[in-house]
């Protein structure tokens, strides 16, 4: 007969096995995602050897996932990454998001840029929506960093992760005159002037 202590011991072991199985399952899902993204990058020629990618890192799930995936692929595909956080000074968590973005970048020895802007005031001053204000301020900052970095042989492309209304992740790669948008591992290009 099993005593109560042996039953507790079995339940603890079963719990550990279930937890490890869930972790292992998550690992394989992430590895599959990284493999799909790598294949899309190669198939669509999104990143070339020696490219320098500036990742827009908000601190949210989508941009952190993008950061981690590109971090995993950078050595294999031979490109460099840098990160940039734009603190819009709008949400209560804005400073915490900036600090988190800085910490995860520094943890992996990735060069980090940040800029604090007043999105609400910019929106009022220019009579535009908060969303448009945030986008303009973000890309103005990215462009200034790119201009400086390009003079120094630095970052040449911007990559940002966004959540779509349908729930999938959208990855935008700014390749100069065109935007390459990766939606669920399919790439679409559009002229930035359209």
CSV table of C-alpha atoms in Angstrom, one decimal:
chain,number,residue,atom,x,y,z
A,1,UNK,CA,0.0,0.0,0.0
A,2,UNK,CA,1.1,3.6,-0.7
A,3,UNK,CA,1.4,5.9,2.2
A,4,UNK,CA,0.6,9.6,2.1
A,5,UNK,CA,4.2,10.7,1.8
A,6,UNK,CA,4.8,8.4,-1.2
A,7,UNK,CA,1.7,9.8,-2.8
A,8,UNK,CA,2.8,13.4,-2.3
A,9,UNK,CA,6.2,12.5,-3.7
A,10,UNK,CA,4.6,11.0,-6.8
A,11,UNK,CA,2.4,14.1,-7.2
A,12,UNK,CA,5.5,16.4,-7.0
A,13,UNK,CA,7.3,14.3,-9.6
A,14,UNK,CA,4.3,14.3,-11.8
A,15,UNK,CA,4.0,18.1,-11.5
A,16,UNK,CA,7.7,18.5,-12.3
A,17,UNK,CA,7.3,16.2,-15.4
A,18,UNK,CA,4.3,18.2,-16.6
A,19,UNK,CA,6.1,21.5,-16.1
A,20,UNK,CA,9.1,20.2,-18.0
A,21,UNK,CA,7.0,18.9,-20.8
A,22,UNK,CA,5.3,22.3,-21.1
A,23,UNK,CA,8.7,24.0,-21.2
A,24,UNK,CA,9.9,21.5,-23.8
A,25,UNK,CA,6.8,22.1,-25.9
A,26,UNK,CA,7.3,25.8,-25.7
A,27,UNK,CA,10.9,25.4,-26.7
A,28,UNK,CA,10.0,23.5,-29.8
A,29,UNK,CA,7.3,26.1,-30.7
A,30,UNK,CA,9.9,28.9,-30.4
A,31,UNK,CA,12.5,27.0,-32.4
A,32,UNK,CA,9.9,26.3,-35.2
A,33,UNK,CA,9.1,30.1,-35.2
A,34,UNK,CA,12.8,31.0,-35.4
A,35,UNK,CA,13.2,28.5,-38.3
A,36,UNK,CA,10.2,30.0,-40.2
A,37,UNK,CA,11.5,33.5,-39.7
A,38,UNK,CA,15.0,32.5,-40.8
A,39,UNK,CA,13.6,30.9,-43.9
A,40,UNK,CA,11.5,34.0,-44.7
A,41,UNK,CA,14.5,36.3,-44.3
A,42,UNK,CA,16.5,34.1,-46.6
A,43,UNK,CA,13.7,33.5,-49.2
A,44,UNK,CA,12.8,37.2,-49.4
A,45,UNK,CA,16.4,38.4,-49.1
A,46,UNK,CA,15.3,40.7,-46.2
A,47,UNK,CA,18.7,40.8,-44.4
A,48,UNK,CA,22.1,40.3,-46.1
A,49,UNK,CA,25.4,39.4,-44.5
A,50,UNK,CA,27.0,42.4,-42.7
A,51,UNK,CA,23.7,44.3,-42.5
A,52,UNK,CA,23.1,46.4,-39.4
A,53,UNK,CA,19.5,46.3,-38.1
A,54,UNK,CA,18.0,48.8,-35.7
A,55,UNK,CA,15.2,47.2,-33.8
A,56,UNK,CA,12.4,49.4,-32.5
A,57,UNK,CA,12.1,47.9,-29.0
A,58,UNK,CA,9.0,49.1,-27.1
A,59,UNK,CA,9.3,46.6,-24.3
A,60,UNK,CA,6.0,44.9,-25.4
A,61,UNK,CA,5.7,41.3,-26.3
A,62,UNK,CA,5.9,41.7,-30.1
A,63,UNK,CA,9.1,43.8,-30.1
A,64,UNK,CA,10.7,41.7,-27.4
A,65,UNK,CA,9.9,38.5,-29.5
A,66,UNK,CA,11.4,40.2,-32.6
A,67,UNK,CA,14.5,41.2,-30.6
A,68,UNK,CA,15.0,37.7,-29.3
A,69,UNK,CA,14.5,36.0,-32.7
A,70,UNK,CA,16.9,38.4,-34.5
A,71,UNK,CA,19.3,38.0,-31.6
A,72,UNK,CA,19.2,34.2,-32.2
A,73,UNK,CA,19.7,34.6,-35.9
A,74,UNK,CA,22.3,37.3,-36.1
A,75,UNK,CA,25.4,35.1,-35.8
A,76,UNK,CA,24.1,32.4,-38.1
A,77,UNK,CA,23.1,34.9,-40.8
A,78,UNK,CA,26.0,37.3,-40.2
A,79,UNK,CA,24.3,40.6,-39.3
A,80,UNK,CA,24.4,43.0,-36.4
A,81,UNK,CA,21.6,44.4,-34.3
A,82,UNK,CA,21.1,47.5,-32.2
A,83,UNK,CA,18.0,48.5,-30.3
A,84,UNK,CA,16.1,51.8,-29.9
A,85,UNK,CA,13.3,52.6,-27.4
A,86,UNK,CA,11.1,55.7,-27.9
A,87,UNK,CA,9.6,56.8,-24.6
A,88,UNK,CA,6.4,58.6,-25.6
A,89,UNK,CA,5.9,60.0,-22.1
A,90,UNK,CA,2.3,59.0,-22.4
A,91,UNK,CA,1.6,55.8,-20.4
A,92,UNK,CA,2.2,55.4,-16.7
A,93,UNK,CA,4.5,52.5,-17.5
A,94,UNK,CA,6.6,54.5,-20.0
A,95,UNK,CA,9.7,54.8,-17.9
A,96,UNK,CA,9.5,51.2,-16.8
A,97,UNK,CA,9.2,50.1,-20.5
A,98,UNK,CA,12.3,52.1,-21.3
A,99,UNK,CA,14.3,50.6,-18.4
A,100,UNK,CA,13.2,47.1,-19.4
A,101,UNK,CA,14.2,47.7,-23.0
A,102,UNK,CA,17.6,49.0,-21.9
A,103,UNK,CA,18.1,46.1,-19.5
A,104,UNK,CA,17.4,43.3,-22.0
A,105,UNK,CA,19.6,45.0,-24.6
A,106,UNK,CA,22.5,45.5,-22.2
A,107,UNK,CA,22.1,41.9,-20.9
A,108,UNK,CA,22.9,40.7,-24.4
A,109,UNK,CA,25.6,43.4,-25.0
A,110,UNK,CA,23.5,45.0,-27.7
A,111,UNK,CA,24.0,48.8,-28.3
A,112,UNK,CA,20.9,50.6,-27.0
A,113,UNK,CA,19.5,54.0,-28.0
A,114,UNK,CA,16.6,55.8,-26.3
A,115,UNK,CA,14.8,59.1,-26.8
A,116,UNK,CA,12.1,60.7,-24.6
A,117,UNK,CA,9.4,62.6,-26.5
A,118,UNK,CA,6.2,64.3,-25.6
A,119,UNK,CA,3.7,62.5,-27.9
A,120,UNK,CA,0.6,64.2,-26.5
A,121,UNK,CA,2.1,67.7,-26.9
A,122,UNK,CA,3.3,66.9,-30.4
A,123,UNK,CA,-0.2,65.7,-31.3
A,124,UNK,CA,-1.8,68.9,-30.0
A,125,UNK,CA,0.8,71.2,-31.7
A,126,UNK,CA,0.3,69.4,-35.0
A,127,UNK,CA,-3.5,68.7,-34.8
A,128,UNK,CA,-3.0,65.0,-35.4
A,129,UNK,CA,-4.0,61.9,-33.7
A,130,UNK,CA,-2.0,60.4,-30.9
A,131,UNK,CA,-1.3,57.3,-33.1
A,132,UNK,CA,0.0,59.4,-36.0
A,133,UNK,CA,2.0,61.5,-33.5
A,134,UNK,CA,3.6,58.4,-32.0
A,135,UNK,CA,4.5,57.0,-35.5
A,136,UNK,CA,6.0,60.3,-36.7
A,137,UNK,CA,8.1,60.8,-33.6
A,138,UNK,CA,9.2,57.1,-33.7
A,139,UNK,CA,10.3,57.2,-37.3
A,140,UNK,CA,11.9,60.6,-37.0
A,141,UNK,CA,14.1,59.2,-34.2
A,142,UNK,CA,14.9,56.1,-36.2
A,143,UNK,CA,15.8,58.2,-39.2
A,144,UNK,CA,18.2,60.4,-37.1
A,145,UNK,CA,19.9,57.3,-35.6
A,146,UNK,CA,20.2,55.7,-39.1
A,147,UNK,CA,21.7,58.9,-40.6
A,148,UNK,CA,24.3,59.1,-37.8
A,149,UNK,CA,25.0,55.4,-37.9
A,150,UNK,CA,25.2,55.3,-41.7
A,151,UNK,CA,27.9,58.0,-41.6
A,152,UNK,CA,29.8,55.7,-39.1
A,153,UNK,CA,29.1,52.5,-41.1
A,154,UNK,CA,26.3,51.6,-38.6
A,155,UNK,CA,22.7,50.5,-38.7
A,156,UNK,CA,21.1,50.6,-42.2
A,157,UNK,CA,17.7,49.0,-41.6
A,158,UNK,CA,14.9,49.4,-39.1
A,159,UNK,CA,12.8,46.5,-37.9
A,160,UNK,CA,9.7,46.8,-35.7
A,161,UNK,CA,7.2,44.3,-34.4
A,162,UNK,CA,3.5,45.1,-34.2
A,163,UNK,CA,0.4,43.3,-33.1
A,164,UNK,CA,-2.3,43.1,-35.9
A,165,UNK,CA,-6.0,43.3,-35.2
A,166,UNK,CA,-6.2,39.7,-36.3
A,167,UNK,CA,-3.8,38.7,-33.6
A,168,UNK,CA,-0.8,37.8,-35.7
A,169,UNK,CA,2.5,39.6,-35.5
A,170,UNK,CA,3.5,42.0,-38.2
A,171,UNK,CA,7.2,42.7,-38.8
A,172,UNK,CA,8.2,45.8,-40.7
A,173,UNK,CA,11.6,46.1,-42.3
A,174,UNK,CA,12.4,49.6,-43.6
A,175,UNK,CA,14.7,49.0,-46.5
A,176,UNK,CA,15.2,52.6,-47.7
A,177,UNK,CA,12.6,53.3,-50.4
A,178,UNK,CA,10.4,50.3,-49.7
A,179,UNK,CA,8.8,48.8,-46.7
A,180,UNK,CA,8.9,45.0,-46.5
A,181,UNK,CA,6.0,43.8,-44.3
A,182,UNK,CA,6.2,40.2,-43.0
A,183,UNK,CA,2.7,39.0,-42.1
A,184,UNK,CA,2.5,35.4,-40.8
A,185,UNK,CA,5.8,34.6,-42.6
A,186,UNK,CA,4.7,36.0,-46.0
A,187,UNK,CA,6.5,39.1,-47.2
A,188,UNK,CA,4.8,42.0,-49.0
A,189,UNK,CA,6.6,45.1,-50.4
A,190,UNK,CA,5.1,48.5,-50.9
A,191,UNK,CA,6.5,51.8,-51.9
A,192,UNK,CA,6.8,54.2,-48.9
A,193,UNK,CA,5.5,57.1,-51.0
A,194,UNK,CA,2.2,55.4,-51.7
